[in-house]
Structure formats: structure tokens, C-alpha cells
């Protein structure tokens, strides 16, 4: 086969999700709860009454944006809906970053900021977190001075470390920066902070949210961003048309109409996260990092071996082979209390056989 791939992307590998068979899935920070019965029934009834799926979806997701605007207390014109926040990360970069322009983001963090920056021809630049994984805000200021980036990503709570960047520090950083700060709050529902409250004072902030985590719709690919209308208009210029299916838009809207169920699930997960944290903290040979998300990062003696043994037992967690900053770390998605018990029991059985 001729080599057609762009010369600057030759070392880019296709994204491969873990496809090992499993009993318990704790590797991708999904919700352990299926779509609420009420939502499934309503969707089924609407589908049987006539699907309308022969027609393109509403390209502007008008109904869903209205529901999100009520949920987030912002104007519908301050919202863009995307096929997961993944798509919106790419749309933001494509809209704002010129070829050769720098994009800053923390490290370790979510991998797509760097990948989409490269694809757009920008220069990805990592700002290392501190040793305890706290944000090094001074590191960001220094990198801004040095590289004059157009765009900065802040992931809060950060994936995979679970820590946040405090709102006062975020506000100060945003006000002292002439480019755009994109705050990825994919896990925002699991902590009590949101940068959405900064949008009025900071016209250069974009907040990214998703229905894939707390809302439990990872399979339907719905995300959204919130920003000042002027910035939304600029980013919208790049958004592909008809990017979110009608079915996904409607399901997300129905989930927002059933937030009583979702809120209850979120508090269950937070309680389980705290329980799992306490239990893991008392296990010898495990260091657990505090987390404001629906996952916990642990450091162990031999992450590869523990990962293999957990996989053999049908428990999928996330490992980070080859990443020096995350050497011997595993990321565990908080599951149902039954899942968490099985995970804890299995881990405790495995640990004595590890060097
Ligand atoms: N941001 C972060 C920090 C994530 O961890 C993820 C998914 N793992 C995403 C964005 C993308 O989520 P989605 O496209 O499902 O909204």
C-alpha cells in the first residue's frame, strides 16, 4: 500500500480501546448505571409512535440547548452541542489555533488535547503537574510568557489524577491570559465547583461538559460547551453540521428531565468513591491519590502485573504503559458498591503475590 498518511502524522496510532472480555468494567470512567427505566420507556414509546429518523437531526440541537440552558442557568446562545466533548475539543482547536501556534495543557492529563492539536497543525506543549499531581500554575504562566499560546486546556477534575484547579486560580489565570482557556469539566458533576460561573466575567473561557460520565450516556456521544455568545459564534463556524443524532439529542433531553434519578446516582458514586479511597488507603503497598471525580488513581509496586492479574479475573482497570509520570499507576473507575467490593477483595488477594 502506498503511504498516503500526512508526513507529520506518521507516528500517530489509531485509538484502541481495551476489548478484553470482562466481568466488571472500571477502565473508562463510565457510569455503572444503565439509562433510567423512565427514560428508556419514554424513548421507546416515542420511537414506536414514529421515529423521524429518515430526516436529518436539528443541526443546532435547539431543544437540547434549551434544556441545558435551564440546567446550567445560561442562555441557549451560550451553548454548542457536540458528538461527545471529544468532538468539541477538536472543534475548539480547529476554530482557534493557527498552524504553528502553541496549545498548552497539563501533563499527565487527557490525551486528546495533544492529538487534536497535532492534527490541526498546532504545537502541543505539556505543562507538568507537580509531583503530588497538583496544578503548577506558575508553570503555566512561564509557558505563556515563553510560547505565547492561543489556547490553554485545563482539565478539572483532571483525568487521570482526580485533582481540581481551584476556581480563584483559574479565574486569575484566565484574566491574565489574552488567549482562550478551555476548562474540561467532563467529571464536573462529581465535585462542587464549576467554571460556568466565570463565563460572565471572563469572555475568554470555554467550559466543556459531557453526558458520558455522570449522566450515563457514553454510548450516545453527547457533549456540550458553554461560553460567552461572541466566542460561541466564532467556534460554531467550525462545527460540522448535523453532528449529533436526533435520538441522542432526545435521550439527553429526557435525562435532564429526570435529574432526580441522576442526582441520586451521583451522590451514590461520590459516597462509594470516598469509601473506596478509605479502604484503599488502608491497604499496604497501595498509595491512593485524593479525587474529585468518579475514579481513583493508585500507585502500586508493579502496576503491570496487578493489571494483568485483575484482567485475568475479569476486572478491567486503566493502566498507562510507557508513561513515566504515571509509572506504576492504575486508574480505577468507581463502580456500584458490589463492583467495588469485588475489586477490593480481588486486589487484596493479588497483592501478596506481587514483589
Ligand atoms: N475529557 C475528558 C477529561 C475525558 O476523560 C473524556 C473521556 N474519557 C472526554 C473529555 C471525552 O468524553 P466524551 O467525548 O465521551 O464526552
mmCIF file of C-alpha atoms and ligand atoms in Angstrom:
data_model
loop_
_atom_site.group_PDB
_atom_site.id
_atom_site.type_symbol
_atom_site.label_atom_id
_atom_site.label_comp_id
_atom_site.label_asym_id
_atom_site.label_seq_id
_atom_site.Cartn_x
_atom_site.Cartn_y
_atom_site.Cartn_z
ATOM 1 C CA UNK A 1 0.000 0.000 0.000
ATOM 2 C CA UNK A 2 1.287 3.468 -0.807
ATOM 3 C CA UNK A 3 1.935 5.593 2.223
ATOM 4 C CA UNK A 4 -0.728 8.297 1.971
ATOM 5 C CA UNK A 5 -0.813 9.476 5.580
ATOM 6 C CA UNK A 6 0.293 13.073 6.138
ATOM 7 C CA UNK A 7 4.058 13.157 6.750
ATOM 8 C CA UNK A 8 3.741 14.989 10.077
ATOM 9 C CA UNK A 9 1.315 12.373 11.424
ATOM 10 C CA UNK A 10 3.252 9.213 10.556
ATOM 11 C CA UNK A 11 3.737 8.198 14.205
ATOM 12 C CA UNK A 12 0.063 8.728 15.127
ATOM 13 C CA UNK A 13 -1.623 5.447 16.117
ATOM 14 C CA UNK A 14 -5.350 4.736 15.805
ATOM 15 C CA UNK A 15 -7.157 4.955 19.159
ATOM 16 C CA UNK A 16 -7.616 1.456 20.543
ATOM 17 C CA UNK A 17 -9.991 0.870 23.448
ATOM 18 C CA UNK A 18 -9.480 -2.159 25.673
ATOM 19 C CA UNK A 19 -11.512 -5.048 24.233
ATOM 20 C CA UNK A 20 -10.595 -7.768 26.763
ATOM 21 C CA UNK A 21 -13.584 -9.785 27.997
ATOM 22 C CA UNK A 22 -14.725 -8.564 31.416
ATOM 23 C CA UNK A 23 -16.967 -9.108 34.402
ATOM 24 C CA UNK A 24 -16.568 -5.618 35.818
ATOM 25 C CA UNK A 25 -15.658 -2.584 33.738
ATOM 26 C CA UNK A 26 -13.694 0.010 35.723
ATOM 27 C CA UNK A 27 -11.414 1.291 32.951
ATOM 28 C CA UNK A 28 -13.193 4.110 31.106
ATOM 29 C CA UNK A 29 -14.871 6.272 33.775
ATOM 30 C CA UNK A 30 -18.324 5.400 32.506
ATOM 31 C CA UNK A 31 -21.394 5.323 34.764
ATOM 32 C CA UNK A 32 -22.097 1.861 36.192
ATOM 33 C CA UNK A 33 -25.849 2.587 35.885
ATOM 34 C CA UNK A 34 -27.902 1.982 32.742
ATOM 35 C CA UNK A 35 -30.184 4.701 31.378
ATOM 36 C CA UNK A 36 -33.074 5.180 33.873
ATOM 37 C CA UNK A 37 -36.143 2.989 33.145
ATOM 38 C CA UNK A 38 -38.351 6.070 32.855
ATOM 39 C CA UNK A 39 -36.141 7.485 30.087
ATOM 40 C CA UNK A 40 -35.932 4.162 28.249
ATOM 41 C CA UNK A 41 -39.707 3.726 28.300
ATOM 42 C CA UNK A 42 -40.336 7.265 27.089
ATOM 43 C CA UNK A 43 -37.799 6.850 24.262
ATOM 44 C CA UNK A 44 -39.325 3.501 23.264
ATOM 45 C CA UNK A 45 -42.822 4.995 23.182
ATOM 46 C CA UNK A 46 -41.702 7.956 21.108
ATOM 47 C CA UNK A 47 -39.852 5.645 18.704
ATOM 48 C CA UNK A 48 -42.916 3.433 18.242
ATOM 49 C CA UNK A 49 -45.130 6.444 17.572
ATOM 50 C CA UNK A 50 -42.843 7.457 14.659
ATOM 51 C CA UNK A 51 -39.105 7.948 14.607
ATOM 52 C CA UNK A 52 -38.496 10.807 12.188
ATOM 53 C CA UNK A 53 -35.080 9.217 11.694
ATOM 54 C CA UNK A 54 -35.455 9.494 7.912
ATOM 55 C CA UNK A 55 -34.754 13.198 8.407
ATOM 56 C CA UNK A 56 -31.506 14.893 9.438
ATOM 57 C CA UNK A 57 -31.332 15.940 13.078
ATOM 58 C CA UNK A 58 -31.703 19.542 14.223
ATOM 59 C CA UNK A 59 -28.198 20.791 13.417
ATOM 60 C CA UNK A 60 -28.375 23.367 16.243
ATOM 61 C CA UNK A 61 -29.842 20.954 18.829
ATOM 62 C CA UNK A 62 -32.384 23.667 19.700
ATOM 63 C CA UNK A 63 -34.480 21.644 22.164
ATOM 64 C CA UNK A 64 -31.493 20.145 23.939
ATOM 65 C CA UNK A 65 -29.719 23.500 24.171
ATOM 66 C CA UNK A 66 -32.840 24.944 25.807
ATOM 67 C CA UNK A 67 -32.875 22.111 28.376
ATOM 68 C CA UNK A 68 -29.131 22.517 29.027
ATOM 69 C CA UNK A 69 -29.593 26.282 29.406
ATOM 70 C CA UNK A 70 -32.151 25.699 32.188
ATOM 71 C CA UNK A 71 -29.959 23.057 33.852
ATOM 72 C CA UNK A 72 -26.815 25.241 33.742
ATOM 73 C CA UNK A 73 -28.511 28.601 34.149
ATOM 74 C CA UNK A 74 -27.044 30.125 30.981
ATOM 75 C CA UNK A 75 -28.549 31.402 27.698
ATOM 76 C CA UNK A 76 -29.078 28.854 24.867
ATOM 77 C CA UNK A 77 -26.901 31.095 22.652
ATOM 78 C CA UNK A 78 -24.022 30.359 25.031
ATOM 79 C CA UNK A 79 -24.124 26.610 24.273
ATOM 80 C CA UNK A 80 -22.849 24.333 21.481
ATOM 81 C CA UNK A 81 -23.730 20.621 21.457
ATOM 82 C CA UNK A 82 -21.261 18.086 20.060
ATOM 83 C CA UNK A 83 -20.799 14.356 19.460
ATOM 84 C CA UNK A 84 -19.182 13.925 22.861
ATOM 85 C CA UNK A 85 -16.845 16.513 24.315
ATOM 86 C CA UNK A 86 -14.144 14.832 22.214
ATOM 87 C CA UNK A 87 -15.624 16.424 19.106
ATOM 88 C CA UNK A 88 -15.877 19.796 20.817
ATOM 89 C CA UNK A 89 -12.215 19.680 21.902
ATOM 90 C CA UNK A 90 -11.339 19.243 18.222
ATOM 91 C CA UNK A 91 -13.808 21.926 17.107
ATOM 92 C CA UNK A 92 -12.349 24.454 19.597
ATOM 93 C CA UNK A 93 -8.792 23.747 18.415
ATOM 94 C CA UNK A 94 -9.766 23.904 14.741
ATOM 95 C CA UNK A 95 -11.597 27.189 15.288
ATOM 96 C CA UNK A 96 -8.894 28.957 17.293
ATOM 97 C CA UNK A 97 -5.420 27.582 16.605
ATOM 98 C CA UNK A 98 -3.387 28.671 13.589
ATOM 99 C CA UNK A 99 -0.745 26.378 12.103
ATOM 100 C CA UNK A 100 2.403 26.567 14.218
ATOM 101 C CA UNK A 101 0.602 28.121 17.186
ATOM 102 C CA UNK A 102 1.104 26.631 20.648
ATOM 103 C CA UNK A 103 -1.550 24.926 22.762
ATOM 104 C CA UNK A 104 -0.789 24.351 26.471
ATOM 105 C CA UNK A 105 -2.271 21.603 28.598
ATOM 106 C CA UNK A 106 -1.359 19.773 31.799
ATOM 107 C CA UNK A 107 0.544 16.508 31.921
ATOM 108 C CA UNK A 108 -0.470 13.878 32.804
ATOM 109 C CA UNK A 109 -3.958 14.609 31.525
ATOM 110 C CA UNK A 110 -6.482 13.624 28.863
ATOM 111 C CA UNK A 111 -4.637 12.581 25.699
ATOM 112 C CA UNK A 112 -6.872 14.186 23.098
ATOM 113 C CA UNK A 113 -5.749 17.809 23.684
ATOM 114 C CA UNK A 114 -2.327 16.985 22.247
ATOM 115 C CA UNK A 115 -3.559 14.682 19.483
ATOM 116 C CA UNK A 116 -6.159 17.121 18.108
ATOM 117 C CA UNK A 117 -3.607 19.960 18.337
ATOM 118 C CA UNK A 118 -1.165 17.965 16.179
ATOM 119 C CA UNK A 119 -3.876 17.079 13.670
ATOM 120 C CA UNK A 120 -4.714 20.799 13.363
ATOM 121 C CA UNK A 121 -1.027 21.643 12.768
ATOM 122 C CA UNK A 122 -0.620 23.386 16.132
ATOM 123 C CA UNK A 123 2.224 22.801 18.575
ATOM 124 C CA UNK A 124 1.208 20.738 21.615
ATOM 125 C CA UNK A 125 3.037 21.812 24.789
ATOM 126 C CA UNK A 126 2.702 19.984 28.095
ATOM 127 C CA UNK A 127 2.953 21.733 31.456
ATOM 128 C CA UNK A 128 3.848 19.098 34.050
ATOM 129 C CA UNK A 129 1.718 18.798 37.178
ATOM 130 C CA UNK A 130 3.671 18.911 40.447
ATOM 131 C CA UNK A 131 4.935 15.698 41.989
ATOM 132 C CA UNK A 132 1.750 15.313 44.060
ATOM 133 C CA UNK A 133 -0.214 15.993 40.819
ATOM 134 C CA UNK A 134 -1.394 19.458 41.938
ATOM 135 C CA UNK A 135 -1.552 22.090 39.186
ATOM 136 C CA UNK A 136 1.666 24.069 38.703
ATOM 137 C CA UNK A 137 0.033 27.413 37.893
ATOM 138 C CA UNK A 138 3.405 29.192 37.805
ATOM 139 C CA UNK A 139 4.476 26.653 35.188
ATOM 140 C CA UNK A 140 1.531 27.778 33.040
ATOM 141 C CA UNK A 141 2.465 31.471 33.459
ATOM 142 C CA UNK A 142 6.059 30.723 32.457
ATOM 143 C CA UNK A 143 4.959 28.724 29.411
ATOM 144 C CA UNK A 144 2.558 31.516 28.369
ATOM 145 C CA UNK A 145 5.418 34.021 28.524
ATOM 146 C CA UNK A 146 7.710 31.719 26.556
ATOM 147 C CA UNK A 147 5.455 30.199 23.888
ATOM 148 C CA UNK A 148 2.609 32.747 23.506
ATOM 149 C CA UNK A 149 -0.101 30.057 23.108
ATOM 150 C CA UNK A 150 -3.520 30.842 21.651
ATOM 151 C CA UNK A 151 -5.293 28.213 23.724
ATOM 152 C CA UNK A 152 -4.859 26.516 27.109
ATOM 153 C CA UNK A 153 -6.679 23.388 28.270
ATOM 154 C CA UNK A 154 -7.317 22.916 31.965
ATOM 155 C CA UNK A 155 -8.872 19.594 32.963
ATOM 156 C CA UNK A 156 -10.681 19.920 36.301
ATOM 157 C CA UNK A 157 -11.112 17.421 37.866
ATOM 158 C CA UNK A 158 -8.102 16.208 35.952
ATOM 159 C CA UNK A 159 -8.153 12.824 34.230
ATOM 160 C CA UNK A 160 -6.382 10.626 35.398
ATOM 161 C CA UNK A 161 -5.215 12.278 38.633
ATOM 162 C CA UNK A 162 -8.601 13.406 40.052
ATOM 163 C CA UNK A 163 -7.480 16.796 41.391
ATOM 164 C CA UNK A 164 -9.011 20.159 40.527
ATOM 165 C CA UNK A 165 -7.658 23.619 39.787
ATOM 166 C CA UNK A 166 -9.319 25.947 42.325
ATOM 167 C CA UNK A 167 -11.718 28.485 40.765
ATOM 168 C CA UNK A 168 -9.847 31.539 42.110
ATOM 169 C CA UNK A 169 -6.598 30.352 40.478
ATOM 170 C CA UNK A 170 -8.438 29.528 37.259
ATOM 171 C CA UNK A 171 -10.058 32.974 37.234
ATOM 172 C CA UNK A 172 -6.723 34.706 37.780
ATOM 173 C CA UNK A 173 -5.047 32.649 35.046
ATOM 174 C CA UNK A 174 -7.875 33.389 32.602
ATOM 175 C CA UNK A 175 -7.896 37.112 33.345
ATOM 176 C CA UNK A 176 -4.128 37.314 32.858
ATOM 177 C CA UNK A 177 -4.167 35.478 29.538
ATOM 178 C CA UNK A 178 -5.067 37.022 26.187
ATOM 179 C CA UNK A 179 -5.953 33.706 24.501
ATOM 180 C CA UNK A 180 -8.739 31.258 25.344
ATOM 181 C CA UNK A 181 -8.861 28.933 28.357
ATOM 182 C CA UNK A 182 -10.880 25.756 27.760
ATOM 183 C CA UNK A 183 -11.856 24.112 31.043
ATOM 184 C CA UNK A 184 -12.699 20.455 30.586
ATOM 185 C CA UNK A 185 -15.269 19.559 33.248
ATOM 186 C CA UNK A 186 -16.078 16.066 31.963
ATOM 187 C CA UNK A 187 -16.151 14.997 35.647
ATOM 188 C CA UNK A 188 -17.576 18.269 36.974
ATOM 189 C CA UNK A 189 -20.763 16.714 38.386
ATOM 190 C CA UNK A 190 -18.688 14.762 40.914
ATOM 191 C CA UNK A 191 -17.291 17.912 42.561
ATOM 192 C CA UNK A 192 -18.885 21.070 43.838
ATOM 193 C CA UNK A 193 -17.097 23.543 41.545
ATOM 194 C CA UNK A 194 -17.818 24.744 38.036
ATOM 195 C CA UNK A 195 -16.148 27.387 35.914
ATOM 196 C CA UNK A 196 -19.547 28.134 34.315
ATOM 197 C CA UNK A 197 -19.943 30.846 36.958
ATOM 198 C CA UNK A 198 -16.875 32.616 35.492
ATOM 199 C CA UNK A 199 -18.274 32.986 31.991
ATOM 200 C CA UNK A 200 -19.847 36.388 32.531
ATOM 201 C CA UNK A 201 -16.637 37.934 33.865
ATOM 202 C CA UNK A 202 -14.268 36.005 31.584
ATOM 203 C CA UNK A 203 -15.227 36.274 27.892
ATOM 204 C CA UNK A 204 -12.192 34.104 27.021
ATOM 205 C CA UNK A 205 -13.277 30.989 28.939
ATOM 206 C CA UNK A 206 -14.975 27.913 27.424
ATOM 207 C CA UNK A 207 -16.322 25.175 29.681
ATOM 208 C CA UNK A 208 -16.613 21.651 28.271
ATOM 209 C CA UNK A 209 -19.202 19.241 29.674
ATOM 210 C CA UNK A 210 -20.393 15.774 28.733
ATOM 211 C CA UNK A 211 -23.323 13.394 29.061
ATOM 212 C CA UNK A 212 -20.867 10.458 29.038
ATOM 213 C CA UNK A 213 -19.913 10.299 32.727
ATOM 214 C CA UNK A 214 -22.340 11.348 35.500
ATOM 215 C CA UNK A 215 -25.289 11.412 33.075
ATOM 216 C CA UNK A 216 -24.582 7.855 31.905
ATOM 217 C CA UNK A 217 -24.916 8.308 28.125
ATOM 218 C CA UNK A 218 -21.400 7.441 26.907
ATOM 219 C CA UNK A 219 -22.887 5.227 24.175
ATOM 220 C CA UNK A 220 -24.879 8.088 22.673
ATOM 221 C CA UNK A 221 -21.999 10.574 22.308
ATOM 222 C CA UNK A 222 -23.339 13.882 23.587
ATOM 223 C CA UNK A 223 -21.211 16.707 24.953
ATOM 224 C CA UNK A 224 -21.604 20.470 25.132
ATOM 225 C CA UNK A 225 -19.638 23.632 25.656
ATOM 226 C CA UNK A 226 -20.611 26.843 27.389
ATOM 227 C CA UNK A 227 -19.023 30.204 26.634
ATOM 228 C CA UNK A 228 -19.824 33.843 26.035
ATOM 229 C CA UNK A 229 -22.022 34.254 22.899
ATOM 230 C CA UNK A 230 -19.283 36.048 20.936
ATOM 231 C CA UNK A 231 -16.908 33.125 21.405
ATOM 232 C CA UNK A 232 -19.672 30.571 20.729
ATOM 233 C CA UNK A 233 -20.367 32.273 17.371
ATOM 234 C CA UNK A 234 -16.687 32.001 16.400
ATOM 235 C CA UNK A 235 -16.410 28.333 17.444
ATOM 236 C CA UNK A 236 -19.709 27.487 15.723
ATOM 237 C CA UNK A 237 -18.164 28.447 12.376
ATOM 238 C CA UNK A 238 -16.175 25.192 12.510
ATOM 239 C CA UNK A 239 -18.750 22.759 13.965
ATOM 240 C CA UNK A 240 -19.766 20.090 11.437
ATOM 241 C CA UNK A 241 -23.479 20.179 10.524
ATOM 242 C CA UNK A 242 -25.860 17.523 11.911
ATOM 243 C CA UNK A 243 -23.162 16.320 14.311
ATOM 244 C CA UNK A 244 -25.456 14.847 16.985
ATOM 245 C CA UNK A 245 -28.173 12.336 16.081
ATOM 246 C CA UNK A 246 -31.835 13.139 16.820
ATOM 247 C CA UNK A 247 -32.045 10.086 19.062
ATOM 248 C CA UNK A 248 -29.051 11.214 21.134
ATOM 249 C CA UNK A 249 -30.392 14.765 21.422
ATOM 250 C CA UNK A 250 -33.772 13.496 22.643
ATOM 251 C CA UNK A 251 -32.240 10.995 25.104
ATOM 252 C CA UNK A 252 -30.025 13.698 26.623
ATOM 253 C CA UNK A 253 -33.040 15.978 26.966
ATOM 254 C CA UNK A 254 -35.007 13.236 28.753
ATOM 255 C CA UNK A 255 -32.084 12.575 31.104
ATOM 256 C CA UNK A 256 -32.153 16.267 32.067
ATOM 257 C CA UNK A 257 -35.879 15.905 32.789
ATOM 258 C CA UNK A 258 -35.026 13.091 35.217
ATOM 259 C CA UNK A 259 -32.250 14.731 37.183
ATOM 260 C CA UNK A 260 -33.725 13.467 40.477
ATOM 261 C CA UNK A 261 -32.579 9.960 39.482
ATOM 262 C CA UNK A 262 -29.221 11.171 38.154
ATOM 263 C CA UNK A 263 -28.506 13.295 41.270
ATOM 264 C CA UNK A 264 -29.177 10.281 43.449
ATOM 265 C CA UNK A 265 -26.729 8.217 41.360
ATOM 266 C CA UNK A 266 -24.092 10.947 41.534
ATOM 267 C CA UNK A 267 -24.264 11.027 45.338
ATOM 268 C CA UNK A 268 -24.047 7.219 45.437
ATOM 269 C CA UNK A 269 -20.879 7.345 43.321
ATOM 270 C CA UNK A 270 -19.351 10.098 45.461
ATOM 271 C CA UNK A 271 -20.064 8.054 48.621
ATOM 272 C CA UNK A 272 -18.546 4.981 47.005
ATOM 273 C CA UNK A 273 -15.500 6.989 45.884
ATOM 274 C CA UNK A 274 -14.884 8.086 49.463
ATOM 275 C CA UNK A 275 -15.380 4.554 50.788
ATOM 276 C CA UNK A 276 -13.049 3.116 48.144
ATOM 277 C CA UNK A 277 -10.482 5.826 48.967
ATOM 278 C CA UNK A 278 -10.552 4.967 52.687
ATOM 279 C CA UNK A 279 -10.374 1.235 52.053
ATOM 280 C CA UNK A 280 -7.517 1.526 49.527
ATOM 281 C CA UNK A 281 -5.653 3.855 51.870
ATOM 282 C CA UNK A 282 -5.527 1.117 54.474
ATOM 283 C CA UNK A 283 -4.087 -1.478 52.086
ATOM 284 C CA UNK A 284 -0.295 -1.882 52.383
ATOM 285 C CA UNK A 285 1.614 -1.328 49.127
ATOM 286 C CA UNK A 286 -1.071 0.987 47.686
ATOM 287 C CA UNK A 287 -0.838 4.770 47.548
ATOM 288 C CA UNK A 288 -4.159 6.365 46.630
ATOM 289 C CA UNK A 289 -4.498 9.956 45.411
ATOM 290 C CA UNK A 290 -7.496 12.023 46.576
ATOM 291 C CA UNK A 291 -10.056 12.510 43.795
ATOM 292 C CA UNK A 292 -12.976 14.806 42.999
ATOM 293 C CA UNK A 293 -14.039 12.646 40.030
ATOM 294 C CA UNK A 294 -15.639 9.203 39.562
ATOM 295 C CA UNK A 295 -12.264 7.437 39.562
ATOM 296 C CA UNK A 296 -9.249 6.993 41.805
ATOM 297 C CA UNK A 297 -5.606 6.870 40.790
ATOM 298 C CA UNK A 298 -3.439 4.458 42.761
ATOM 299 C CA UNK A 299 0.311 3.841 42.768
ATOM 300 C CA UNK A 300 1.456 0.283 43.438
ATOM 301 C CA UNK A 301 4.681 -1.721 43.286
ATOM 302 C CA UNK A 302 4.115 -3.407 39.950
ATOM 303 C CA UNK A 303 1.163 -1.938 38.078
ATOM 304 C CA UNK A 304 1.703 -4.154 35.003
ATOM 305 C CA UNK A 305 1.459 -7.360 36.974
ATOM 306 C CA UNK A 306 -1.537 -6.226 39.030
ATOM 307 C CA UNK A 307 -3.218 -5.041 35.834
ATOM 308 C CA UNK A 308 -2.665 -8.462 34.201
ATOM 309 C CA UNK A 309 -4.000 -10.324 37.229
ATOM 310 C CA UNK A 310 -7.070 -8.099 37.543
ATOM 311 C CA UNK A 311 -7.754 -8.589 33.824
ATOM 312 C CA UNK A 312 -7.470 -12.373 34.271
ATOM 313 C CA UNK A 313 -10.117 -12.059 36.989
ATOM 314 C CA UNK A 314 -12.352 -10.120 34.571
ATOM 315 C CA UNK A 315 -11.806 -6.742 36.235
ATOM 316 C CA UNK A 316 -10.787 -4.054 33.758
ATOM 317 C CA UNK A 317 -8.944 -1.016 35.099
ATOM 318 C CA UNK A 318 -6.818 1.523 33.205
ATOM 319 C CA UNK A 319 -3.038 1.218 33.049
ATOM 320 C CA UNK A 320 -0.559 3.636 31.484
ATOM 321 C CA UNK A 321 2.216 1.596 29.865
ATOM 322 C CA UNK A 322 5.253 3.660 28.914
ATOM 323 C CA UNK A 323 4.094 6.845 30.662
ATOM 324 C CA UNK A 324 6.919 7.790 33.070
ATOM 325 C CA UNK A 325 4.810 10.307 35.028
ATOM 326 C CA UNK A 326 2.261 7.561 35.704
ATOM 327 C CA UNK A 327 4.743 4.758 36.284
ATOM 328 C CA UNK A 328 3.122 2.008 38.370
ATOM 329 C CA UNK A 329 -0.193 3.862 38.434
ATOM 330 C CA UNK A 330 -3.628 2.369 37.779
ATOM 331 C CA UNK A 331 -6.884 4.295 37.385
ATOM 332 C CA UNK A 332 -9.968 2.686 38.878
ATOM 333 C CA UNK A 333 -13.442 3.882 37.878
ATOM 334 C CA UNK A 334 -15.809 3.922 40.856
ATOM 335 C CA UNK A 335 -18.474 1.270 40.288
ATOM 336 C CA UNK A 336 -21.542 0.083 42.150
ATOM 337 C CA UNK A 337 -20.862 -0.909 45.768
ATOM 338 C CA UNK A 338 -20.972 -4.605 44.717
ATOM 339 C CA UNK A 339 -18.409 -3.994 41.944
ATOM 340 C CA UNK A 340 -16.180 -2.033 44.299
ATOM 341 C CA UNK A 341 -16.314 -4.823 46.886
ATOM 342 C CA UNK A 342 -15.296 -7.412 44.293
ATOM 343 C CA UNK A 343 -12.469 -5.145 43.102
ATOM 344 C CA UNK A 344 -11.180 -4.582 46.659
ATOM 345 C CA UNK A 345 -11.372 -8.262 47.551
ATOM 346 C CA UNK A 346 -9.582 -9.310 44.345
ATOM 347 C CA UNK A 347 -6.882 -6.648 44.732
ATOM 348 C CA UNK A 348 -6.196 -7.764 48.308
ATOM 349 C CA UNK A 349 -5.902 -11.367 47.092
ATOM 350 C CA UNK A 350 -3.480 -10.383 44.318
ATOM 351 C CA UNK A 351 -1.194 -8.035 46.286
ATOM 352 C CA UNK A 352 0.649 -10.601 48.465
ATOM 353 C CA UNK A 353 1.956 -12.336 45.305
ATOM 354 C CA UNK A 354 3.441 -9.074 43.963
ATOM 355 C CA UNK A 355 7.084 -8.294 44.714
HETATM 356 N N1 LIG B 1 -12.480 14.992 28.576
HETATM 357 C C1 LIG B 1 -12.019 14.151 29.498
HETATM 358 C C2 LIG B 1 -11.176 14.701 30.598
HETATM 359 C C3 LIG B 1 -12.302 12.783 29.423
HETATM 360 O O1 LIG B 1 -11.801 11.956 30.343
HETATM 361 C C4 LIG B 1 -13.091 12.305 28.355
HETATM 362 C C5 LIG B 1 -13.441 10.845 28.188
HETATM 363 N N2 LIG B 1 -12.684 9.927 28.770
HETATM 364 C C6 LIG B 1 -13.548 13.227 27.430
HETATM 365 C C7 LIG B 1 -13.239 14.562 27.561
HETATM 366 C C8 LIG B 1 -14.360 12.813 26.237
HETATM 367 O O2 LIG B 1 -15.601 12.400 26.624
HETATM 368 P P1 LIG B 1 -16.820 12.316 25.625
HETATM 369 O O3 LIG B 1 -16.291 12.523 24.231
HETATM 370 O O4 LIG B 1 -17.391 10.975 25.834
HETATM 371 O O5 LIG B 1 -17.739 13.436 26.045
#
